[in-house]
PDB file of C-alpha atoms in Angstrom:
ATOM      1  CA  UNK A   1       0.000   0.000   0.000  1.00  0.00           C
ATOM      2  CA  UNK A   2       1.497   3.771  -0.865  1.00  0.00           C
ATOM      3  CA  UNK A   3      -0.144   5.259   2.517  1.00  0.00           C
ATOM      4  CA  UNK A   4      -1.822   4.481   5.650  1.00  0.00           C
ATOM      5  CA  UNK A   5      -5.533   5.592   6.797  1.00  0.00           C
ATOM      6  CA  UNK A   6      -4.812   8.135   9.480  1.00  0.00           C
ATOM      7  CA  UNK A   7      -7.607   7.966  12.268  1.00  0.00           C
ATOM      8  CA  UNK A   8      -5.951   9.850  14.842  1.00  0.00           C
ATOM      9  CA  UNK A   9      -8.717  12.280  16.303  1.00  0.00           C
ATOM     10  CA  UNK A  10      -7.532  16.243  15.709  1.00  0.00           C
ATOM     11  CA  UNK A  11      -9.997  18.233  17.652  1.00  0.00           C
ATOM     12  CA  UNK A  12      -9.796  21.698  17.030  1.00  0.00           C
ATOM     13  CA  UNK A  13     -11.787  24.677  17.673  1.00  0.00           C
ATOM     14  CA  UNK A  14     -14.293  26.427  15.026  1.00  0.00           C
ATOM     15  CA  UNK A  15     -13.657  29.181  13.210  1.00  0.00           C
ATOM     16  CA  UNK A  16     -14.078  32.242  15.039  1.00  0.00           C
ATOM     17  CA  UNK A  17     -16.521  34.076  12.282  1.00  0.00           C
ATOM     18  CA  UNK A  18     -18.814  30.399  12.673  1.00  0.00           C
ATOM     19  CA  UNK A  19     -18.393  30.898  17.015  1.00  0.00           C
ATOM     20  CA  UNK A  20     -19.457  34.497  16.464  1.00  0.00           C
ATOM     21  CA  UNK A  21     -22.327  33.830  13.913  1.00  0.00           C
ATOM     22  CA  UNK A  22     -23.635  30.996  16.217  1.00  0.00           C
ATOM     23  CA  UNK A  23     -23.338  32.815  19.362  1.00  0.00           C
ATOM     24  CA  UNK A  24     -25.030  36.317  18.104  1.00  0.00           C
ATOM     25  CA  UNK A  25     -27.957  34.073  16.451  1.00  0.00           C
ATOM     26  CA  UNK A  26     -28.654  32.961  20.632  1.00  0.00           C
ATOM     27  CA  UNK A  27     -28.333  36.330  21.237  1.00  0.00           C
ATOM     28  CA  UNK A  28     -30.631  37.658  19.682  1.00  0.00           C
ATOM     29  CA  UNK A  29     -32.971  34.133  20.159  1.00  0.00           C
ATOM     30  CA  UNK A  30     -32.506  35.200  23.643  1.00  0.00           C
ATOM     31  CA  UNK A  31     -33.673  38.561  22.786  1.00  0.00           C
ATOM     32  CA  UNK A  32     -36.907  37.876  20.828  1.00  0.00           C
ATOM     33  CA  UNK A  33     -38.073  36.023  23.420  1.00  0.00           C
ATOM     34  CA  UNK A  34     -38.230  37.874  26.188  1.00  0.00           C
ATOM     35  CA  UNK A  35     -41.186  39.934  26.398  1.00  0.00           C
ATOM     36  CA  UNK A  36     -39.908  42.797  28.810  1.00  0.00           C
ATOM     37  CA  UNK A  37     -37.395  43.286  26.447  1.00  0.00           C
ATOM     38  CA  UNK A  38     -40.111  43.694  23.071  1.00  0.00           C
ATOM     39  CA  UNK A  39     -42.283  45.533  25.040  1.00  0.00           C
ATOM     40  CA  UNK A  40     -39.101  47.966  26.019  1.00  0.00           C
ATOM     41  CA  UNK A  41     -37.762  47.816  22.690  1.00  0.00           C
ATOM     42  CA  UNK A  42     -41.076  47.696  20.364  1.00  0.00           C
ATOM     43  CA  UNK A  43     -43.804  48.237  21.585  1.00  0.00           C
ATOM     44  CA  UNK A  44     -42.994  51.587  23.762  1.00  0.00           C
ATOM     45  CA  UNK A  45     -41.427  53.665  21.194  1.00  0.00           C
ATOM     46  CA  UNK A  46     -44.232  52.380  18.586  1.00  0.00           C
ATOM     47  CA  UNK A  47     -46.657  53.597  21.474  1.00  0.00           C
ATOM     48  CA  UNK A  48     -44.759  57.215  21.859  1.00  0.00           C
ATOM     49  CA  UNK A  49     -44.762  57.810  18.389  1.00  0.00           C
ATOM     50  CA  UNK A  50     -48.613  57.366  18.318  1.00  0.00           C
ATOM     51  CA  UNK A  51     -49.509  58.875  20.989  1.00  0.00           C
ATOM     52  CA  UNK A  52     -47.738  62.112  20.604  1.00  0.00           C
ATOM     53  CA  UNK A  53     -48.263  62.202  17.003  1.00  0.00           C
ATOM     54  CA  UNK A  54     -51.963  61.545  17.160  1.00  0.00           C
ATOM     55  CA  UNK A  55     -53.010  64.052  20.055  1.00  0.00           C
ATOM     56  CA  UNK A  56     -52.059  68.008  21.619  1.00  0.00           C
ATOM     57  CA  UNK A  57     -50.565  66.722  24.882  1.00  0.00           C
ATOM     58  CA  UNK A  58     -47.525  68.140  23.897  1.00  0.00           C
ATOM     59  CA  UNK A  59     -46.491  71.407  21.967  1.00  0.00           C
ATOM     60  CA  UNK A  60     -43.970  70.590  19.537  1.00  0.00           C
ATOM     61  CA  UNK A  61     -43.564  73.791  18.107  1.00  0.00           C
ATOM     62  CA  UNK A  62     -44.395  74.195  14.100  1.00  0.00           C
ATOM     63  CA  UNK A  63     -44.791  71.707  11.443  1.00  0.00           C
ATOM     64  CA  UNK A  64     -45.992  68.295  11.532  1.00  0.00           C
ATOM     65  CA  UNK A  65     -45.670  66.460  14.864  1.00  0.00           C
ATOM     66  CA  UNK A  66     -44.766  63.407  13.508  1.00  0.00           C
ATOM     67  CA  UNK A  67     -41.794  64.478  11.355  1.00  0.00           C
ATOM     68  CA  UNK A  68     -40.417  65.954  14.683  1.00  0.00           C
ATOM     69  CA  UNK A  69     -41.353  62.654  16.895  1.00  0.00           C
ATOM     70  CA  UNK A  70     -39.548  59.936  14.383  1.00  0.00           C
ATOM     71  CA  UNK A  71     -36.075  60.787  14.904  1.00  0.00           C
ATOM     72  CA  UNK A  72     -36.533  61.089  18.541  1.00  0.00           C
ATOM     73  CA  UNK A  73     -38.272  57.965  18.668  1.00  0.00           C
ATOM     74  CA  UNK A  74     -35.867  56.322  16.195  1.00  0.00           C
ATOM     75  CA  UNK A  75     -32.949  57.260  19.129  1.00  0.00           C
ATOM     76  CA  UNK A  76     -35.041  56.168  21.933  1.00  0.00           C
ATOM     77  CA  UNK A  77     -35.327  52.769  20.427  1.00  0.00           C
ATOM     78  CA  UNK A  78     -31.436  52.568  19.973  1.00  0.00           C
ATOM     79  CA  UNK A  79     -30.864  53.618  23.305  1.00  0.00           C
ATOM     80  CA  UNK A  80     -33.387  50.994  24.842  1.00  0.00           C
ATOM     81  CA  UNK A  81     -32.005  48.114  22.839  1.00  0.00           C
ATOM     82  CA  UNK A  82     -28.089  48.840  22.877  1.00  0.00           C
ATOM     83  CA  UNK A  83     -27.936  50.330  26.362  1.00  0.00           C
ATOM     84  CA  UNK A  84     -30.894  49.499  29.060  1.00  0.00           C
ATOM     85  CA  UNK A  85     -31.699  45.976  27.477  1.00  0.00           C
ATOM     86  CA  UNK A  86     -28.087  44.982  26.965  1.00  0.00           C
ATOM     87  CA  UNK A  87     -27.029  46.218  30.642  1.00  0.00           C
ATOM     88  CA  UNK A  88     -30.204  44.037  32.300  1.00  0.00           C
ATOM     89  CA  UNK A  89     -29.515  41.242  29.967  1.00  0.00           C
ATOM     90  CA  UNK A  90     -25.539  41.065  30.833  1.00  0.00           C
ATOM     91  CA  UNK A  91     -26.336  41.917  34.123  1.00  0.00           C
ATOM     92  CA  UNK A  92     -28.178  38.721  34.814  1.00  0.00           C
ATOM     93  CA  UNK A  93     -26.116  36.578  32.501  1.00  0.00           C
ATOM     94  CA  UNK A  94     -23.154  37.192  34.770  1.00  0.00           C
ATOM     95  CA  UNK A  95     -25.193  37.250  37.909  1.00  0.00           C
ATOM     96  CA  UNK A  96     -26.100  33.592  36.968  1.00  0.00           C
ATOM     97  CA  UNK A  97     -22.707  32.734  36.085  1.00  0.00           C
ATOM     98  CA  UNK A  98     -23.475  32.408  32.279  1.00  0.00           C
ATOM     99  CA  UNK A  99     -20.440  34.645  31.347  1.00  0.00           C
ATOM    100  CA  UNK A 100     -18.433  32.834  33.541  1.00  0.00           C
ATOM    101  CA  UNK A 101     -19.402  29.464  31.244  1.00  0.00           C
ATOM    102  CA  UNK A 102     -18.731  31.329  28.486  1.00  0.00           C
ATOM    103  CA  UNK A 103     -15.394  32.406  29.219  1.00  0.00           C
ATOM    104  CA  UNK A 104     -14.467  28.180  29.479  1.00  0.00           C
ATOM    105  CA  UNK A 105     -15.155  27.886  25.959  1.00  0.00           C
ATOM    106  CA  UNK A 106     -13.130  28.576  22.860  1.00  0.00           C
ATOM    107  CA  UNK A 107     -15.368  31.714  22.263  1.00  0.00           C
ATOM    108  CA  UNK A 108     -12.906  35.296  23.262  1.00  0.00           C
ATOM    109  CA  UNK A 109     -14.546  37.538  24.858  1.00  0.00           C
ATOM    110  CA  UNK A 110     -14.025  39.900  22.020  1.00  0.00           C
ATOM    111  CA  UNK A 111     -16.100  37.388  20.054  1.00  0.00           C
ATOM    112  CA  UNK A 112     -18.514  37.120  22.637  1.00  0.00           C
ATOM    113  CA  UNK A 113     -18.738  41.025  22.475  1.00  0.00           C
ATOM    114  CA  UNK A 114     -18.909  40.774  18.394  1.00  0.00           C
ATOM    115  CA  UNK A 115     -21.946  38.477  18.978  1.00  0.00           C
ATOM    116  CA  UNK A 116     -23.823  40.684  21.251  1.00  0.00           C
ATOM    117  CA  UNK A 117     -23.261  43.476  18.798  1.00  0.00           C
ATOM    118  CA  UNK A 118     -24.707  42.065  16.121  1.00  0.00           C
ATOM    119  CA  UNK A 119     -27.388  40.981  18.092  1.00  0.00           C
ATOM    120  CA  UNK A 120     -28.309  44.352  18.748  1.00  0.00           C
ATOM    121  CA  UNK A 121     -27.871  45.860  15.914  1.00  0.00           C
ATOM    122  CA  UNK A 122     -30.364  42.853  14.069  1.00  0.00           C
ATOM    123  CA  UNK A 123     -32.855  44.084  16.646  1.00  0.00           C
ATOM    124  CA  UNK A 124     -32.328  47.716  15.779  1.00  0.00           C
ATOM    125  CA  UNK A 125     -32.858  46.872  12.212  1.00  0.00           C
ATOM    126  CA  UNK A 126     -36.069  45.740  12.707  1.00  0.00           C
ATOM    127  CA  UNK A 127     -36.787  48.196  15.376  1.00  0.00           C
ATOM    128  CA  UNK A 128     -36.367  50.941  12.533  1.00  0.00           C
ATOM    129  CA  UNK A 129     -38.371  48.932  10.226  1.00  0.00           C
ATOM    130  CA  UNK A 130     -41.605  49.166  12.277  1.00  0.00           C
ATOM    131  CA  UNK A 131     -41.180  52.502  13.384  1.00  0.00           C
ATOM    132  CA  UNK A 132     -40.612  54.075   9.902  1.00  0.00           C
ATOM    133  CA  UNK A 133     -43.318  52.335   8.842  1.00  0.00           C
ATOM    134  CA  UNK A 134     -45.742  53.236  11.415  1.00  0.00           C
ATOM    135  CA  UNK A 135     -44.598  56.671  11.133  1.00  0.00           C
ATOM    136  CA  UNK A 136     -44.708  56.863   7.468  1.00  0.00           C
ATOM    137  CA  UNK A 137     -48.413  55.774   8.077  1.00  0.00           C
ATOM    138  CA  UNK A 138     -48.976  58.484  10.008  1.00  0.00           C
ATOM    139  CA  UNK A 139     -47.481  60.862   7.511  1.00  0.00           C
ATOM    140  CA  UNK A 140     -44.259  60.877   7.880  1.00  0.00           C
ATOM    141  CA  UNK A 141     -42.358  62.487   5.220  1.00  0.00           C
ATOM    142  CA  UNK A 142     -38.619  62.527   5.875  1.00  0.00           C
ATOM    143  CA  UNK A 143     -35.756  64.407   3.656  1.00  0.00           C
ATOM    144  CA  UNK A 144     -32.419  63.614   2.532  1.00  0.00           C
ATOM    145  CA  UNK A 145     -32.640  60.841   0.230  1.00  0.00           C
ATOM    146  CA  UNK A 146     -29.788  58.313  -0.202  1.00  0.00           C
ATOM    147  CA  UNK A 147     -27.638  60.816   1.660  1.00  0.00           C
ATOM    148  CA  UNK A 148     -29.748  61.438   4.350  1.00  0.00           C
ATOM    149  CA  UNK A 149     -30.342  57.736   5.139  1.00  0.00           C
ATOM    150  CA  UNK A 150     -26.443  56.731   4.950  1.00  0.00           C
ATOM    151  CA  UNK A 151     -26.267  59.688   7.419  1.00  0.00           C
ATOM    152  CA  UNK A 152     -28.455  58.644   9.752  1.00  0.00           C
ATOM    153  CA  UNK A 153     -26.833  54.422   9.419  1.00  0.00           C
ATOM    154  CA  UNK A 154     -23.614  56.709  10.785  1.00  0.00           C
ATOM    155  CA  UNK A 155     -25.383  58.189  13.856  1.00  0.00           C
ATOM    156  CA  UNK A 156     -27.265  55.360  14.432  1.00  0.00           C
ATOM    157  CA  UNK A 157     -23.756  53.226  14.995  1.00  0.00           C
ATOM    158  CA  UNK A 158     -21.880  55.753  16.387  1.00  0.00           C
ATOM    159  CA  UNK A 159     -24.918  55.947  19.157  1.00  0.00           C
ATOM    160  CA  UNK A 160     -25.423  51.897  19.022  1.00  0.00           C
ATOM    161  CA  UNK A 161     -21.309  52.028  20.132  1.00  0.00           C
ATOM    162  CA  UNK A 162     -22.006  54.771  22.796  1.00  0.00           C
ATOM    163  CA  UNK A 163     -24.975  53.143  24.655  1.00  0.00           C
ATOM    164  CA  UNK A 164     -23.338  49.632  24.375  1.00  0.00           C
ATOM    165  CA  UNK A 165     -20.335  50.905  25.818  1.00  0.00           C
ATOM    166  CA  UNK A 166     -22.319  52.185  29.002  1.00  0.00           C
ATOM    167  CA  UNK A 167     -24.619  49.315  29.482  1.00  0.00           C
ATOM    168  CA  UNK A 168     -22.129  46.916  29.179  1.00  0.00           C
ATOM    169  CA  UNK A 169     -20.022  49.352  31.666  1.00  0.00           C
ATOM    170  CA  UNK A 170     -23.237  49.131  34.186  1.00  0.00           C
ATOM    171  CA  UNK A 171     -23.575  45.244  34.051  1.00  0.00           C
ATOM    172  CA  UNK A 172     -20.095  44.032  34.753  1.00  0.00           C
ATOM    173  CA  UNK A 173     -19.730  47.244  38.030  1.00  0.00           C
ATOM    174  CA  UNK A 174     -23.192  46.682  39.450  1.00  0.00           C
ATOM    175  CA  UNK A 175     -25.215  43.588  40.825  1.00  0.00           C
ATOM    176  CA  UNK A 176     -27.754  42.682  38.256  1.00  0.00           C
ATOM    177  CA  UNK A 177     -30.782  44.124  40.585  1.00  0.00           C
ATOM    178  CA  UNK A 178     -29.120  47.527  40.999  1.00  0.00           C
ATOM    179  CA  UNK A 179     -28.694  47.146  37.011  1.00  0.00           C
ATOM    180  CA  UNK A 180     -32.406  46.739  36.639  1.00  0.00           C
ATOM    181  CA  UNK A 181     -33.380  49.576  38.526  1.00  0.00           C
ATOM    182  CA  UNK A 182     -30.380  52.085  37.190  1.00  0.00           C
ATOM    183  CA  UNK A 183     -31.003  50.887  33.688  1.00  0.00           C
ATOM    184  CA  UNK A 184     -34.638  51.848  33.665  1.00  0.00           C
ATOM    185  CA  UNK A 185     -33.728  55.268  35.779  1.00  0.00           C
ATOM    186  CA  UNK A 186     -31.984  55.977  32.983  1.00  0.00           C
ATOM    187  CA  UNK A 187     -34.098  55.277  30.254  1.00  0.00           C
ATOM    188  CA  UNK A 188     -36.762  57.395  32.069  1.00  0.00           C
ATOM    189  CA  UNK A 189     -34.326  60.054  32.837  1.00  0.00           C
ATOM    190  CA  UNK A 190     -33.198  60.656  28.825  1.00  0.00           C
ATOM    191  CA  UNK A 191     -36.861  60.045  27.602  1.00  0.00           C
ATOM    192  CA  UNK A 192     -37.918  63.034  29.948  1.00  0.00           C
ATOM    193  CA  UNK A 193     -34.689  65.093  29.419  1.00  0.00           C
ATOM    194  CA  UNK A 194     -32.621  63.852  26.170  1.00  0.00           C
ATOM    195  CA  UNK A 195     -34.999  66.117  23.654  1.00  0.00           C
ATOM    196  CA  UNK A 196     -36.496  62.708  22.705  1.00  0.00           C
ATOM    197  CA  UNK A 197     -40.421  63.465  22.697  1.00  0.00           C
ATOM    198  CA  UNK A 198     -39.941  67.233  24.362  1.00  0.00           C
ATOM    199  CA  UNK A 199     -37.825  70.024  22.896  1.00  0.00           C
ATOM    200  CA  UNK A 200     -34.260  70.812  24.318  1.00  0.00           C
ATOM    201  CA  UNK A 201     -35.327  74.800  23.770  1.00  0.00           C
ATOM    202  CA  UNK A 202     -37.966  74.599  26.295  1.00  0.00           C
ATOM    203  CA  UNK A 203     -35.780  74.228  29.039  1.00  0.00           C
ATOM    204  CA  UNK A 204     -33.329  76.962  30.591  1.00  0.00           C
ATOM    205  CA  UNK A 205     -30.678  77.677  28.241  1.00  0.00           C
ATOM    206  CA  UNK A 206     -28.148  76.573  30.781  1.00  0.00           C
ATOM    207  CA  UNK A 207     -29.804  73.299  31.125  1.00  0.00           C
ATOM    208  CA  UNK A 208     -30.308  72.658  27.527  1.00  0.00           C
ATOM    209  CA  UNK A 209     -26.701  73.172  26.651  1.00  0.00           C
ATOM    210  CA  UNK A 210     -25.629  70.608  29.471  1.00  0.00           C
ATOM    211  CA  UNK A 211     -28.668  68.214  27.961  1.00  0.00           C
ATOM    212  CA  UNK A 212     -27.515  68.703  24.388  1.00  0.00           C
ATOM    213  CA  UNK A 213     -24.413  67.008  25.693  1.00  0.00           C
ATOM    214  CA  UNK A 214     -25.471  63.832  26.289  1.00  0.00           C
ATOM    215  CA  UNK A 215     -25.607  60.782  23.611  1.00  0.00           C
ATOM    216  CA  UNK A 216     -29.581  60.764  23.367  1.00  0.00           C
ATOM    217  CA  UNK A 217     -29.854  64.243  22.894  1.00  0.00           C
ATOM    218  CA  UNK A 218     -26.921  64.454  19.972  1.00  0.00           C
ATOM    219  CA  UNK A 219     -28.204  60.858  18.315  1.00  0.00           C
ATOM    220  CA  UNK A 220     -31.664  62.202  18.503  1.00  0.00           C
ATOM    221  CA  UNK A 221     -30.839  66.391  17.309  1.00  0.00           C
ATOM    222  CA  UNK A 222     -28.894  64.637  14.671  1.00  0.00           C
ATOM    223  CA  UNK A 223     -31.409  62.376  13.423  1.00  0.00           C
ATOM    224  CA  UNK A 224     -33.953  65.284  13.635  1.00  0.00           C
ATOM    225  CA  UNK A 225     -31.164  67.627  11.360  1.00  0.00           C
ATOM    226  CA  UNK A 226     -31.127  64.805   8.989  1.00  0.00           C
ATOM    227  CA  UNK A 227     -34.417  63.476   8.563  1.00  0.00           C
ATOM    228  CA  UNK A 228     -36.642  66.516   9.276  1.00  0.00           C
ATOM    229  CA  UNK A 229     -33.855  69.393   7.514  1.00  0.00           C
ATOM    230  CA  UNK A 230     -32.413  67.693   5.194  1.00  0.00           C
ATOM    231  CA  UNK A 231     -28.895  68.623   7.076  1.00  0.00           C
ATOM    232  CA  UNK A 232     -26.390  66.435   5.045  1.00  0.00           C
ATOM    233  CA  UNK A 233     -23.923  65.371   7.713  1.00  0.00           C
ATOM    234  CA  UNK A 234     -24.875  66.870  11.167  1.00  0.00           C
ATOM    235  CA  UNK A 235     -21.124  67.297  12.773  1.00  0.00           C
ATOM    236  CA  UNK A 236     -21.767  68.363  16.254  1.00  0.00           C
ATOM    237  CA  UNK A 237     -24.228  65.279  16.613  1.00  0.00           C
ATOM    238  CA  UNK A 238     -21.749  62.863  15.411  1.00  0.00           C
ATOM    239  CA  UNK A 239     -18.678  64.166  17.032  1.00  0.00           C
ATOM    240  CA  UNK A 240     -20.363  63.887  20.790  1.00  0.00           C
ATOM    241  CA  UNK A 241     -21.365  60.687  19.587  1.00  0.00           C
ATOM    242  CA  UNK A 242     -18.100  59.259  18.652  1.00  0.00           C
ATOM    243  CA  UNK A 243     -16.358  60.764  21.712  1.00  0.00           C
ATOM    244  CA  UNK A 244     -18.982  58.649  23.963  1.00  0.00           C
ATOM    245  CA  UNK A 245     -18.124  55.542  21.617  1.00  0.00           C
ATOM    246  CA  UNK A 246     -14.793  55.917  22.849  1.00  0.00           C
ATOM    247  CA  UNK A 247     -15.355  56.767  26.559  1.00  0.00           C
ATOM    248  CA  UNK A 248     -18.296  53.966  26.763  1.00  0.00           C
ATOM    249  CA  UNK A 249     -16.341  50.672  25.500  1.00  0.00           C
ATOM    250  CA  UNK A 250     -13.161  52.078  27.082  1.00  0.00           C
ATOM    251  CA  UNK A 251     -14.602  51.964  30.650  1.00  0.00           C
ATOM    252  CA  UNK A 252     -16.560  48.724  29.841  1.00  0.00           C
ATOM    253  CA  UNK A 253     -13.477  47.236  29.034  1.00  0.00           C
ATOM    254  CA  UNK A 254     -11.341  48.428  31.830  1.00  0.00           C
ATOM    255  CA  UNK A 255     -13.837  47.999  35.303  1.00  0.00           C
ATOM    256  CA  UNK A 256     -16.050  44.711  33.805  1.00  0.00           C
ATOM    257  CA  UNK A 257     -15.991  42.080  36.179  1.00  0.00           C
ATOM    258  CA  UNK A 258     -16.512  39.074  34.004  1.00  0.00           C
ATOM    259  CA  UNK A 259     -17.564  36.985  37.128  1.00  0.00           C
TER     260      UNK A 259
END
C-alpha cells in the first residue's frame, strides 16, 4: 500500500466568524423572546410615536408632529435596545454565572462582544423597520434621500457604540438588581430630558446646553437635522457621539468584572 488511513482524532476549535455567527444568532434568540425586552424595545417607542403624534398633549412647536417625533423615537429605540436591554440582559447573565461558562469555551470575549453586537444591531434593524413604517403611516415624510439615510446608518452606529459601551459598563460594576433599577432610571431620565419626545429649547438655556451634551440628545438632534432638515452630515451630533463611543467601551473594558 502507498499510505496508511490516518484515524488519529484532531480536535480543534471552530472558526471564530462560525463561534461568532452561532453565538449572536442565541443572542438575539434570547432577545426575541423575552417579552420585557419587546415591550421595552417595540412596543414603547411604537406607542410614543402614536400617541404624541396623534393628540395636543404636547407642543412641539411648528410643522408636523410626527416628522419631529420619528427621529426622537428612532434614538429612543437605539438607546433601549443597545444600552438598558443589553445592561439588564448582561447583568443577569453574569449574575447567573453564564459569562463565567462562556469564558471556558473557545469563544474570546471579544467574540462574545462581536456576537452581542450584532445581536443588537439585528434588533435595531427591525426596530427601525416598524417605526418608519408606522410613522410613514402616520405621515411621515422625511428628507435627505440616499444621503440622508447613509447619514443617519452613521449616527445610528456611532450611538449603538455609545450606549453599548455604558450598558455593558453598568452590568459588569453593578449587581444585576441595581442594574435593573439604574437601567430603567436611565431610560426614564433621557426620555424626559434627552430632547427625545420634548424640545431641548424649552428648558433653561443653561440646562439645555448641558442636555444637548449627552448621547440621546446628539443621536436624537442629529437624526432630527437629517431626517426633518435635510442637514447632510450633522457634525456636532456625530462628534459627541463618537467621543462617547470611545469613553463607553473604554470603561466597559477596563472595570467589567466578568464573574
Amino acid at each position: 500500500m502507498s499510505g496508511t488511513l490516518d484515524l488519529t482524532p484532531a480536535p480543534a476549535a471552530a472558526p471564530l466568524r462560525a463561534m461568532v455567527a452561532a453565538q449572536a444568532s442565541f443572542e438575539l434568540r434570547t432577545l426575541l423572546r423575552n417579552g420585557e425586552q419587546l415591550l421595552l424595545t417595540m412596543v414603547i417607542p411604537v406607542l410614543l410615536l402614536v400617541l404624541f403624534s396623534t393628540t395636543g398633549l404636547l407642543d412641539l412647536g411648528p410643522g408636523e408632529r410626527v416628522d419631529f417625533l420619528t427621529p426622537g423615537v428612532l434614538a429612543l429605540a437605539v438607546m433601549s435596545t443597545a444600552f438598558t436591554g443589553q445592561a439588564i440582559a448582561t447583568g443577569f447573565e453574569r449574575r447567573y454565572g453564564a459569562l463565567k461558562r462562556l469564558g471556558a469555551t473557545p469563544l474570546p470575549r471579544g467574540g462574545l462582544i462581536a456576537a452581542k453586537t450584532l445581536a443588537v444591531l439585528a434588533v435595531e434593524l427591525m426596530q427601525t423597520a416598524l417605526i418608519c413604517a408606522v410613522a410613514l403611516a402616520l405621515g411621515w415624510s422625511p428628507h435627505g434621500g440616499i444621503g440622508g439615510a447613509l447619514s443617519a446608518v452613521a449616527l445610528v452606529l456611532a450611538g449603538t457604540a455609545a450606549f453599548s459601551g455604558f450598558g455593558l459598563l453598568m452590568a459588569g460594576t453593578l449587581r444585576a438588581e441595581a442594574t435593573l433599577a439604574a437601567a430603567n432610571l436611565v431610560y426614564l431620565l433621557l426620555l424626559a430630558l434627552g430632547g427625545v419626545v420634548f424640545p431641548l429649547d424649552r428648558f433653561p438655556a443653561g440646562m439645555a446646553a448641558a442636555l444637548e451634551l449627552l448621547p440621546i440628545a446628539a443621536l436624537s438632534d442629529g437624526l432630527r437635522q437629517v431626517l426633518q432638515q435635510g442637514v447632510a452630515l450633522p457634525a456636532g451630533a456625530l462628534a459627541t457621539l463618537l467621543a462617547w463611543a470611545v469613553v463607553g467601551p473604554v470603561l466597559a473594558a477596563l472595570f467589567f468584572k466578568w464573574e
